[in-house]
mmCIF file of C-alpha atoms and ligand atoms in Angstrom:
data_model
loop_
_atom_site.group_PDB
_atom_site.id
_atom_site.type_symbol
_atom_site.label_atom_id
_atom_site.label_comp_id
_atom_site.label_asym_id
_atom_site.label_seq_id
_atom_site.Cartn_x
_atom_site.Cartn_y
_atom_site.Cartn_z
ATOM 1 C CA MET A 1 0.000 0.000 0.000
ATOM 2 C CA ILE A 2 1.292 3.472 -0.867
ATOM 3 C CA PRO A 3 0.483 5.312 2.398
ATOM 4 C CA LEU A 4 -1.236 8.671 2.675
ATOM 5 C CA SER A 5 1.360 10.084 5.044
ATOM 6 C CA GLU A 6 4.088 8.393 7.035
ATOM 7 C CA PRO A 7 6.906 9.865 9.125
ATOM 8 C CA THR A 8 10.533 9.508 8.005
ATOM 9 C CA PHE A 9 13.415 9.081 10.469
ATOM 10 C CA THR A 10 16.699 9.527 8.652
ATOM 11 C CA GLY A 11 18.538 11.952 10.932
ATOM 12 C CA ASN A 12 19.724 12.072 14.541
ATOM 13 C CA GLU A 13 16.531 10.653 16.113
ATOM 14 C CA ALA A 14 18.061 7.405 17.449
ATOM 15 C CA GLN A 15 21.241 9.109 18.648
ATOM 16 C CA TYR A 16 19.332 11.816 20.545
ATOM 17 C CA LEU A 17 16.988 9.256 22.120
ATOM 18 C CA ARG A 18 20.050 7.284 23.246
ATOM 19 C CA GLU A 19 21.418 10.461 24.882
ATOM 20 C CA CYS A 20 18.121 10.887 26.765
ATOM 21 C CA VAL A 21 18.161 7.341 28.052
ATOM 22 C CA ASP A 22 21.851 7.447 28.975
ATOM 23 C CA SER A 23 21.463 10.753 30.826
ATOM 24 C CA GLY A 24 18.245 9.729 32.582
ATOM 25 C CA TYR A 25 16.440 12.847 31.358
ATOM 26 C CA VAL A 26 13.285 11.436 29.827
ATOM 27 C CA SER A 27 10.608 13.661 31.336
ATOM 28 C CA SER A 28 9.758 17.346 31.146
ATOM 29 C CA VAL A 29 13.141 18.436 32.456
ATOM 30 C CA GLY A 30 16.036 17.934 30.084
ATOM 31 C CA PRO A 31 18.274 19.675 27.595
ATOM 32 C CA PHE A 32 16.385 18.674 24.435
ATOM 33 C CA VAL A 33 13.240 20.617 25.329
ATOM 34 C CA GLU A 34 15.162 23.889 25.397
ATOM 35 C CA ARG A 35 17.275 23.027 22.356
ATOM 36 C CA PHE A 36 14.111 22.180 20.416
ATOM 37 C CA GLU A 37 12.448 25.453 21.473
ATOM 38 C CA LYS A 38 15.477 27.568 20.564
ATOM 39 C CA MET A 39 15.995 25.978 17.169
ATOM 40 C CA PHE A 40 12.268 26.079 16.414
ATOM 41 C CA ALA A 41 12.018 29.805 17.173
ATOM 42 C CA ALA A 42 15.036 30.494 14.967
ATOM 43 C CA THR A 43 13.657 28.314 12.161
ATOM 44 C CA VAL A 44 10.240 29.948 11.920
ATOM 45 C CA GLY A 45 11.496 33.450 12.705
ATOM 46 C CA ALA A 46 9.788 33.889 16.088
ATOM 47 C CA SER A 47 11.304 35.495 19.193
ATOM 48 C CA HIS A 48 9.988 32.881 21.621
ATOM 49 C CA ALA A 49 8.865 29.258 21.409
ATOM 50 C CA VAL A 50 7.258 27.164 24.154
ATOM 51 C CA ALA A 51 7.073 23.399 23.649
ATOM 52 C CA CYS A 52 3.760 21.720 24.520
ATOM 53 C CA ALA A 53 2.458 18.174 24.868
ATOM 54 C CA SER A 54 0.386 18.478 21.666
ATOM 55 C CA GLY A 55 -0.765 20.971 19.073
ATOM 56 C CA THR A 56 -4.179 21.007 20.721
ATOM 57 C CA ALA A 57 -2.550 21.873 24.072
ATOM 58 C CA ALA A 58 -0.620 24.717 22.415
ATOM 59 C CA LEU A 59 -3.871 26.066 20.934
ATOM 60 C CA HIS A 60 -5.685 25.784 24.275
ATOM 61 C CA VAL A 61 -2.980 27.790 26.045
ATOM 62 C CA ALA A 62 -2.753 30.318 23.186
ATOM 63 C CA LEU A 63 -6.501 30.930 23.228
ATOM 64 C CA ARG A 64 -6.573 31.319 26.988
ATOM 65 C CA LEU A 65 -3.719 33.844 26.782
ATOM 66 C CA ALA A 66 -5.604 35.689 24.032
ATOM 67 C CA GLY A 67 -8.494 36.094 26.458
ATOM 68 C CA ALA A 68 -10.833 33.296 25.383
ATOM 69 C CA GLN A 69 -13.146 32.460 28.299
ATOM 70 C CA PRO A 70 -16.876 32.029 28.988
ATOM 71 C CA GLY A 71 -18.846 34.904 27.460
ATOM 72 C CA ARG A 72 -16.233 35.627 24.768
ATOM 73 C CA LEU A 73 -16.525 34.816 21.076
ATOM 74 C CA VAL A 74 -13.785 33.218 18.948
ATOM 75 C CA ALA A 75 -14.029 33.125 15.143
ATOM 76 C CA VAL A 76 -12.558 29.883 13.764
ATOM 77 C CA SER A 77 -12.335 28.214 10.359
ATOM 78 C CA ASP A 78 -15.332 25.988 9.537
ATOM 79 C CA PHE A 79 -13.164 23.762 7.338
ATOM 80 C CA THR A 80 -10.455 22.293 9.571
ATOM 81 C CA PHE A 81 -9.576 19.378 11.801
ATOM 82 C CA ILE A 82 -11.888 19.455 14.824
ATOM 83 C CA ALA A 83 -9.024 20.135 17.299
ATOM 84 C CA SER A 84 -9.000 23.787 16.135
ATOM 85 C CA ALA A 85 -12.506 24.354 17.486
ATOM 86 C CA ASN A 86 -12.211 22.007 20.461
ATOM 87 C CA ALA A 87 -9.388 24.159 21.848
ATOM 88 C CA VAL A 88 -11.812 27.112 21.834
ATOM 89 C CA THR A 89 -14.510 25.065 23.550
ATOM 90 C CA TYR A 90 -12.081 24.009 26.316
ATOM 91 C CA THR A 91 -11.784 27.692 27.309
ATOM 92 C CA GLY A 92 -15.566 28.040 27.601
ATOM 93 C CA ALA A 93 -15.711 30.668 24.837
ATOM 94 C CA ASP A 94 -18.310 30.510 22.058
ATOM 95 C CA VAL A 95 -17.375 29.540 18.529
ATOM 96 C CA LEU A 96 -18.219 31.487 15.362
ATOM 97 C CA LEU A 97 -17.532 29.213 12.375
ATOM 98 C CA VAL A 98 -16.351 31.074 9.288
ATOM 99 C CA ASP A 99 -16.662 29.558 5.802
ATOM 100 C CA SER A 100 -13.694 28.969 3.472
ATOM 101 C CA GLU A 101 -12.710 30.876 0.353
ATOM 102 C CA CYS A 102 -12.406 28.826 -2.855
ATOM 103 C CA ALA A 103 -8.959 30.171 -3.739
ATOM 104 C CA THR A 104 -7.075 28.695 -0.754
ATOM 105 C CA TRP A 105 -9.694 26.590 1.116
ATOM 106 C CA ASN A 106 -8.775 28.672 4.199
ATOM 107 C CA MET A 107 -11.028 30.943 6.244
ATOM 108 C CA ASN A 108 -12.645 33.613 4.072
ATOM 109 C CA THR A 109 -11.100 36.442 6.045
ATOM 110 C CA GLU A 110 -12.731 39.107 3.856
ATOM 111 C CA LEU A 111 -16.154 37.685 4.661
ATOM 112 C CA LEU A 112 -15.295 37.817 8.381
ATOM 113 C CA HIS A 113 -13.904 41.333 8.063
ATOM 114 C CA ASP A 114 -17.067 42.673 6.417
ATOM 115 C CA GLU A 115 -19.325 40.895 8.893
ATOM 116 C CA VAL A 116 -17.421 42.277 11.892
ATOM 117 C CA CYS A 117 -17.620 45.827 10.478
ATOM 118 C CA ARG A 118 -21.362 45.389 9.872
ATOM 119 C CA ARG A 119 -21.940 44.074 13.396
ATOM 120 C CA ALA A 120 -19.830 46.848 14.936
ATOM 121 C CA ARG A 121 -21.913 49.494 13.126
ATOM 122 C CA ARG A 122 -25.076 47.979 14.574
ATOM 123 C CA GLY A 123 -23.611 47.527 18.044
ATOM 124 C CA GLU A 124 -23.840 43.729 17.784
ATOM 125 C CA ARG A 125 -21.471 41.211 19.370
ATOM 126 C CA ILE A 126 -18.143 40.833 17.562
ATOM 127 C CA PRO A 127 -15.405 38.211 18.090
ATOM 128 C CA ASP A 128 -12.718 38.884 20.693
ATOM 129 C CA VAL A 129 -10.242 36.541 19.051
ATOM 130 C CA VAL A 130 -9.848 34.982 15.611
ATOM 131 C CA GLU A 131 -8.209 31.577 15.245
ATOM 132 C CA VAL A 132 -7.196 31.190 11.616
ATOM 133 C CA VAL A 133 -6.081 27.789 10.311
ATOM 134 C CA HIS A 134 -3.612 27.313 7.446
ATOM 135 C CA VAL A 135 -5.153 24.127 6.054
ATOM 136 C CA PHE A 136 -3.110 21.455 4.274
ATOM 137 C CA GLY A 137 -0.034 23.718 4.356
ATOM 138 C CA HIS A 138 -1.426 26.743 2.496
ATOM 139 C CA PRO A 139 -1.174 30.124 4.281
ATOM 140 C CA ALA A 140 -4.402 32.037 4.865
ATOM 141 C CA ARG A 141 -5.062 35.598 3.677
ATOM 142 C CA MET A 142 -4.022 37.729 6.664
ATOM 143 C CA GLU A 143 -4.591 41.353 5.590
ATOM 144 C CA PRO A 144 -8.296 41.511 6.573
ATOM 145 C CA LEU A 145 -7.434 40.036 9.993
ATOM 146 C CA LEU A 146 -4.631 42.544 10.560
ATOM 147 C CA GLU A 147 -7.131 45.276 9.801
ATOM 148 C CA LEU A 148 -9.591 43.825 12.328
ATOM 149 C CA ARG A 149 -6.855 43.753 14.935
ATOM 150 C CA ASP A 150 -5.990 47.408 14.287
ATOM 151 C CA ARG A 151 -9.581 48.592 14.288
ATOM 152 C CA PHE A 152 -11.209 46.432 16.952
ATOM 153 C CA GLY A 153 -8.339 44.890 18.928
ATOM 154 C CA ILE A 154 -9.309 41.376 17.828
ATOM 155 C CA LEU A 155 -6.287 39.178 18.641
ATOM 156 C CA ILE A 156 -5.052 36.640 16.103
ATOM 157 C CA VAL A 157 -4.120 33.048 16.948
ATOM 158 C CA GLU A 158 -2.705 31.096 14.003
ATOM 159 C CA ASP A 159 -3.320 27.344 13.890
ATOM 160 C CA ALA A 160 -0.265 26.445 11.824
ATOM 161 C CA ALA A 161 -0.396 22.751 12.818
ATOM 162 C CA GLU A 162 -0.364 21.634 9.171
ATOM 163 C CA ALA A 163 1.717 24.381 7.639
ATOM 164 C CA LEU A 164 5.208 24.414 9.185
ATOM 165 C CA GLY A 165 7.568 25.811 6.545
ATOM 166 C CA ALA A 166 4.887 27.660 4.542
ATOM 167 C CA GLU A 167 5.287 31.409 3.979
ATOM 168 C CA TRP A 168 3.772 34.447 2.358
ATOM 169 C CA CYS A 169 5.669 35.796 -0.631
ATOM 170 C CA SER A 170 3.865 39.112 -1.092
ATOM 171 C CA GLY A 171 1.383 41.330 0.752
ATOM 172 C CA ALA A 172 1.478 42.490 4.374
ATOM 173 C CA ALA A 173 3.217 39.310 5.555
ATOM 174 C CA ALA A 174 5.702 39.003 2.673
ATOM 175 C CA GLY A 175 8.740 36.972 3.700
ATOM 176 C CA MET A 176 7.194 35.797 6.976
ATOM 177 C CA GLY A 177 6.531 32.206 7.981
ATOM 178 C CA VAL A 178 3.147 30.923 9.139
ATOM 179 C CA GLY A 179 2.626 31.275 12.871
ATOM 180 C CA THR A 180 4.603 34.524 13.165
ATOM 181 C CA VAL A 181 2.132 37.086 11.802
ATOM 182 C CA GLY A 182 -0.611 36.769 14.418
ATOM 183 C CA ASP A 183 -0.180 37.377 18.146
ATOM 184 C CA ILE A 184 0.437 33.690 18.835
ATOM 185 C CA GLY A 185 1.146 30.797 16.465
ATOM 186 C CA CYS A 186 0.664 27.086 17.186
ATOM 187 C CA PHE A 187 2.198 24.004 15.567
ATOM 188 C CA SER A 188 1.712 20.241 15.889
ATOM 189 C CA PHE A 189 4.242 17.406 15.814
ATOM 190 C CA ASN A 190 1.729 14.575 15.731
ATOM 191 C CA GLY A 191 2.821 11.472 13.814
ATOM 192 C CA ASN A 192 1.308 12.548 10.515
ATOM 193 C CA LYS A 193 2.453 16.187 10.437
ATOM 194 C CA ILE A 194 5.348 17.707 8.466
ATOM 195 C CA ILE A 195 7.730 16.878 11.307
ATOM 196 C CA THR A 196 6.888 14.688 14.282
ATOM 197 C CA SER A 197 8.021 14.284 17.870
ATOM 198 C CA GLY A 198 5.769 11.257 18.361
ATOM 199 C CA GLY A 199 3.307 13.747 19.787
ATOM 200 C CA GLY A 200 3.806 17.372 20.670
ATOM 201 C CA GLY A 201 3.249 20.972 19.770
ATOM 202 C CA MET A 202 4.823 24.415 19.893
ATOM 203 C CA LEU A 203 3.524 27.870 20.708
ATOM 204 C CA VAL A 204 5.412 30.850 19.258
ATOM 205 C CA THR A 205 5.085 34.571 19.916
ATOM 206 C CA ALA A 206 7.033 37.814 19.628
ATOM 207 C CA ASP A 207 5.856 38.835 23.108
ATOM 208 C CA ALA A 208 8.213 37.824 25.940
ATOM 209 C CA GLU A 209 5.514 38.182 28.573
ATOM 210 C CA LEU A 210 3.048 35.976 26.671
ATOM 211 C CA ALA A 211 5.786 33.371 26.247
ATOM 212 C CA ALA A 212 6.536 33.413 29.969
ATOM 213 C CA ARG A 213 2.847 33.031 30.792
ATOM 214 C CA ALA A 214 2.534 30.168 28.292
ATOM 215 C CA GLN A 215 5.482 28.413 29.905
ATOM 216 C CA HIS A 216 3.893 28.941 33.318
ATOM 217 C CA LEU A 217 0.464 27.599 32.262
ATOM 218 C CA THR A 218 1.944 24.495 30.625
ATOM 219 C CA ASN A 219 3.735 23.687 33.883
ATOM 220 C CA GLN A 220 0.699 23.558 36.247
ATOM 221 C CA ALA A 221 1.119 27.315 36.910
ATOM 222 C CA LYS A 222 3.760 26.398 39.460
ATOM 223 C CA LEU A 223 5.494 29.423 40.978
ATOM 224 C CA GLY A 224 8.812 28.122 42.251
ATOM 225 C CA ARG A 225 11.035 25.289 41.081
ATOM 226 C CA THR A 226 11.141 23.528 44.421
ATOM 227 C CA THR A 227 7.908 24.470 46.190
ATOM 228 C CA TYR A 228 4.262 23.716 45.487
ATOM 229 C CA HIS A 229 2.628 27.130 45.128
ATOM 230 C CA HIS A 230 0.374 27.889 42.158
ATOM 231 C CA ASP A 231 -1.297 31.180 41.221
ATOM 232 C CA THR A 232 -3.959 29.847 38.828
ATOM 233 C CA VAL A 233 -5.282 26.604 37.341
ATOM 234 C CA GLY A 234 -2.568 25.488 34.942
ATOM 235 C CA TYR A 235 -2.094 22.345 32.870
ATOM 236 C CA ASN A 236 0.304 19.448 32.574
ATOM 237 C CA TYR A 237 1.123 20.424 29.001
ATOM 238 C CA ARG A 238 4.933 20.348 28.946
ATOM 239 C CA LEU A 239 6.647 18.371 26.222
ATOM 240 C CA ASN A 240 8.882 15.581 27.509
ATOM 241 C CA ASN A 241 12.585 15.338 26.736
ATOM 242 C CA LEU A 242 12.223 12.128 24.658
ATOM 243 C CA SER A 243 9.710 13.766 22.336
ATOM 244 C CA ALA A 244 11.797 16.933 22.139
ATOM 245 C CA ALA A 245 14.826 14.832 21.150
ATOM 246 C CA VAL A 246 12.899 13.334 18.218
ATOM 247 C CA GLY A 247 11.407 16.718 17.336
ATOM 248 C CA LEU A 248 14.825 18.364 17.260
ATOM 249 C CA ALA A 249 16.247 15.671 14.983
ATOM 250 C CA GLN A 250 13.243 16.107 12.675
ATOM 251 C CA LEU A 251 13.538 19.883 12.730
ATOM 252 C CA GLU A 252 17.156 19.614 11.571
ATOM 253 C CA ARG A 253 15.770 18.087 8.358
ATOM 254 C CA LEU A 254 12.772 20.376 7.924
ATOM 255 C CA HIS A 255 14.253 22.197 4.967
ATOM 256 C CA ASP A 256 14.640 18.924 3.015
ATOM 257 C CA ALA A 257 11.179 17.749 4.048
ATOM 258 C CA VAL A 258 9.483 20.913 2.783
ATOM 259 C CA ARG A 259 11.482 20.865 -0.443
ATOM 260 C CA THR A 260 10.423 17.253 -0.986
ATOM 261 C CA LYS A 261 6.761 18.099 -0.319
ATOM 262 C CA ARG A 262 6.912 20.941 -2.829
ATOM 263 C CA GLY A 263 8.423 18.597 -5.423
ATOM 264 C CA ILE A 264 5.660 16.040 -4.831
ATOM 265 C CA ALA A 265 3.044 18.781 -5.213
ATOM 266 C CA ARG A 266 4.585 20.041 -8.447
ATOM 267 C CA ARG A 267 4.565 16.545 -9.972
ATOM 268 C CA TYR A 268 0.938 15.960 -8.932
ATOM 269 C CA SER A 269 -0.231 19.313 -10.279
ATOM 270 C CA ASP A 270 1.620 18.770 -13.578
ATOM 271 C CA GLY A 271 0.384 15.201 -13.918
ATOM 272 C CA LEU A 272 -3.260 15.855 -13.046
ATOM 273 C CA GLY A 273 -3.774 18.972 -15.120
ATOM 274 C CA ARG A 274 -5.802 17.243 -17.860
ATOM 275 C CA LEU A 275 -8.183 15.349 -15.589
ATOM 276 C CA PRO A 276 -11.615 16.654 -14.536
ATOM 277 C CA LEU A 277 -10.397 18.049 -11.244
ATOM 278 C CA SER A 278 -8.960 21.198 -9.667
ATOM 279 C CA VAL A 279 -5.398 20.655 -8.481
ATOM 280 C CA ALA A 280 -4.243 21.735 -4.985
ATOM 281 C CA PRO A 281 -4.758 25.463 -4.456
ATOM 282 C CA ARG A 282 -1.802 27.794 -4.644
ATOM 283 C CA ALA A 283 -2.322 31.550 -4.398
ATOM 284 C CA SER A 284 0.177 33.800 -6.198
ATOM 285 C CA TRP A 285 1.059 35.418 -2.847
ATOM 286 C CA ALA A 286 1.781 32.156 -1.028
ATOM 287 C CA ASN A 287 4.489 29.537 -0.864
ATOM 288 C CA PRO A 288 2.681 26.519 0.627
ATOM 289 C CA SER A 289 4.413 23.570 2.310
ATOM 290 C CA TYR A 290 1.847 21.031 0.984
ATOM 291 C CA TRP A 291 1.420 18.935 4.114
ATOM 292 C CA LEU A 292 -1.184 16.737 2.382
ATOM 293 C CA TYR A 293 -1.669 17.245 -1.335
ATOM 294 C CA SER A 294 -5.424 17.728 -1.734
ATOM 295 C CA LEU A 295 -7.606 18.376 -4.784
ATOM 296 C CA LEU A 296 -11.241 18.800 -5.820
ATOM 297 C CA ILE A 297 -12.995 16.482 -8.270
ATOM 298 C CA TYR A 298 -15.420 18.260 -10.607
ATOM 299 C CA GLU A 299 -19.069 18.131 -9.515
ATOM 300 C CA ASN A 300 -20.480 15.862 -12.229
ATOM 301 C CA MET A 301 -17.690 13.276 -11.906
ATOM 302 C CA LEU A 302 -17.148 10.235 -9.708
ATOM 303 C CA GLY A 303 -17.414 11.202 -6.006
ATOM 304 C CA PRO A 304 -14.384 11.145 -3.686
ATOM 305 C CA GLU A 305 -15.682 8.129 -1.716
ATOM 306 C CA HIS A 306 -15.648 6.070 -4.932
ATOM 307 C CA VAL A 307 -12.214 7.330 -5.876
ATOM 308 C CA VAL A 308 -10.867 6.400 -2.415
ATOM 309 C CA SER A 309 -12.088 2.789 -2.807
ATOM 310 C CA ALA A 310 -10.997 2.509 -6.424
ATOM 311 C CA LEU A 311 -7.511 3.719 -5.453
ATOM 312 C CA ALA A 312 -7.432 1.301 -2.487
ATOM 313 C CA GLU A 313 -7.993 -1.572 -4.955
ATOM 314 C CA ARG A 314 -4.821 -0.384 -6.650
ATOM 315 C CA ASP A 315 -2.930 -0.243 -3.327
ATOM 316 C CA VAL A 316 -3.044 3.532 -3.102
ATOM 317 C CA GLN A 317 -4.254 5.116 0.137
ATOM 318 C CA ALA A 318 -6.222 8.310 -0.431
ATOM 319 C CA ARG A 319 -8.594 10.020 2.005
ATOM 320 C CA ARG A 320 -11.569 12.327 1.943
ATOM 321 C CA VAL A 321 -11.124 15.727 3.578
ATOM 322 C CA TRP A 322 -12.921 16.862 6.772
ATOM 323 C CA PRO A 323 -16.654 17.378 6.913
ATOM 324 C CA PRO A 324 -17.257 21.035 7.857
ATOM 325 C CA LEU A 325 -17.328 21.669 11.605
ATOM 326 C CA HIS A 326 -20.892 22.973 11.321
ATOM 327 C CA ALA A 327 -21.914 19.424 10.336
ATOM 328 C CA GLN A 328 -20.112 17.754 13.258
ATOM 329 C CA ALA A 329 -22.129 16.791 16.351
ATOM 330 C CA PRO A 330 -20.441 19.152 18.867
ATOM 331 C CA TYR A 331 -20.775 22.219 16.604
ATOM 332 C CA ARG A 332 -24.140 21.778 14.897
ATOM 333 C CA SER A 333 -25.660 24.611 16.867
ATOM 334 C CA ALA A 334 -22.614 26.903 16.752
ATOM 335 C CA GLU A 335 -23.033 30.315 15.187
ATOM 336 C CA ARG A 336 -21.733 30.407 11.615
ATOM 337 C CA LEU A 337 -20.963 32.612 8.671
ATOM 338 C CA GLY A 338 -21.742 30.817 5.414
ATOM 339 C CA GLY A 339 -20.679 27.198 4.987
ATOM 340 C CA GLU A 340 -21.405 26.411 1.337
ATOM 341 C CA VAL A 341 -17.746 26.408 0.345
ATOM 342 C CA SER A 342 -16.691 24.099 3.186
ATOM 343 C CA GLU A 343 -19.567 21.770 2.201
ATOM 344 C CA LYS A 344 -18.354 21.697 -1.363
ATOM 345 C CA LEU A 345 -14.785 20.976 -0.228
ATOM 346 C CA TYR A 346 -16.088 17.969 1.697
ATOM 347 C CA ARG A 347 -18.335 16.827 -1.156
ATOM 348 C CA ARG A 348 -15.555 16.888 -3.777
ATOM 349 C CA GLY A 349 -12.216 16.954 -1.882
ATOM 350 C CA LEU A 350 -9.572 14.223 -1.760
ATOM 351 C CA SER A 351 -6.049 13.937 -0.275
ATOM 352 C CA LEU A 352 -3.363 11.924 -2.069
ATOM 353 C CA PRO A 353 -0.260 10.111 -0.733
ATOM 354 C CA SER A 354 2.146 12.836 0.373
ATOM 355 C CA SER A 355 4.864 11.236 2.517
ATOM 356 C CA THR A 356 8.335 12.656 2.102
ATOM 357 C CA GLN A 357 9.586 9.158 1.209
ATOM 358 C CA LEU A 358 7.045 8.778 -1.587
ATOM 359 C CA THR A 359 9.193 7.644 -4.533
ATOM 360 C CA GLU A 360 8.738 9.003 -8.037
ATOM 361 C CA ALA A 361 7.745 5.475 -9.098
ATOM 362 C CA ASP A 362 5.031 5.329 -6.416
ATOM 363 C CA GLN A 363 3.817 8.757 -7.397
ATOM 364 C CA ALA A 364 3.664 7.641 -11.026
ATOM 365 C CA THR A 365 1.489 4.709 -9.866
ATOM 366 C CA VAL A 366 -0.904 7.132 -8.164
ATOM 367 C CA LEU A 367 -1.052 9.350 -11.249
ATOM 368 C CA ARG A 368 -1.625 6.369 -13.540
ATOM 369 C CA ALA A 369 -4.408 5.054 -11.308
ATOM 370 C CA LEU A 370 -6.198 8.398 -11.296
ATOM 371 C CA THR A 371 -5.779 8.851 -15.030
ATOM 372 C CA GLU A 372 -7.276 5.419 -15.762
ATOM 373 C CA LEU A 373 -10.091 5.967 -13.320
ATOM 374 C CA PHE A 374 -11.242 9.172 -14.912
ATOM 375 C CA ARG A 375 -10.458 8.246 -18.491
ATOM 376 C CA TRP A 376 -12.311 4.918 -18.551
ATOM 377 C CA ARG A 377 -15.206 5.455 -16.217
ATOM 378 C CA HIS A 378 -16.027 9.072 -16.757
ATOM 379 C CA PRO A 379 -14.536 10.624 -19.865
ATOM 380 C CA ALA A 380 -13.581 14.217 -19.296
ATOM 381 C CA ARG A 381 -15.640 16.781 -21.139
ATOM 382 C CA THR A 382 -13.745 18.605 -23.859
HETATM 383 C C1 PLP B 401 -3.222 18.115 13.874
HETATM 384 C C2 PLP B 401 -3.947 19.370 14.042
HETATM 385 C C3 PLP B 401 -4.185 19.929 15.300
HETATM 386 C C4 PLP B 401 -3.893 19.214 16.583
HETATM 387 O O1 PLP B 401 -2.595 18.851 16.812
HETATM 388 P P1 PLP B 401 -2.285 17.641 17.816
HETATM 389 O O2 PLP B 401 -0.805 17.711 17.974
HETATM 390 O O3 PLP B 401 -2.740 16.391 17.145
HETATM 391 O O4 PLP B 401 -3.000 17.910 19.083
HETATM 392 C C5 PLP B 401 -4.814 21.160 15.368
HETATM 393 N N1 PLP B 401 -5.210 21.806 14.266
HETATM 394 C C6 PLP B 401 -5.017 21.298 13.043
HETATM 395 C C7 PLP B 401 -5.473 22.085 11.867
HETATM 396 C C8 PLP B 401 -4.402 20.061 12.882
HETATM 397 O O5 PLP B 401 -4.250 19.530 11.664
#
């Protein structure tokens, strides 16, 4: 089976793990946590990085620091993995689901911008925080959010769990990496992400005080090193040294991983151009990292569920994309702005094998399978 996404361990992972075991530092105290944080901050261009037990934990802490709490409203992408919205719900804040734009599949930030301005004019409730997700490795359009922050003080949390290594190449955030444009950025190192630490996450910010508070919250809000005094309800969200060791080794190879992902994406987009589908989005102002290469099949063609099973028969693992959050049980009654685009993405979307160790031969197999599927069963319109 050609897998959808599998981690690759070709660097210092085993050596660093050995060092952990030999030194006895396997828990949340140990040199690799700090080394991982320092190198991560330098890599993404952030001043501060705080390692967390998971991407969801990083988001939870980030949202709490941004002021999310009962009675507050957080705008979040409707089309995303459910962890993005769950982190909001953990804080007790309400969720406002915002539809995607077709061009990038990310939150339609212009739609949100106009809605907030309209509500403000009428004295209606506006979000206190916006959590924007960079889905599948493509950066979201930030300008409308920066304007909302300037005008209304709406803080920006970036869910960059899927987009490590992606950047903007023009516009207000030109030259910046995802996670560093908002007030706080969050990343995930789950097994299927661009780099993995087994499990883990990272919170980045330019604000030293926010970073210190994040560190404090992830460590049970413990005041001293050797005594048991706590000034608030914190969390056991620190990353352990073993995971940090693996994460650091992976981070050392990030550049290669992203370059490989971009090569895979280029070959897919070139190879699929003549089939009845829209290749993975790429805006002219963005340099995506293509975590999972995902496309849309045209409406009148074979549906994605059929394509997934037909590919499985040919030993190719593909997967449908997420149903919109507004259709998921915990968020059916959440407030929302639009939702037709996220529905369409679910109805027609498909992710293809995107591991960094995907060989050109395997990728050719995937392309051949798709070409046969669409050519023989459903001839493309001319
Ligand atoms: C994976 C993911 C998360 C959660 O990260 P974990 O490390 O699995 O907790 C959050 N948001 C998005 C968009 C993700 O893809």
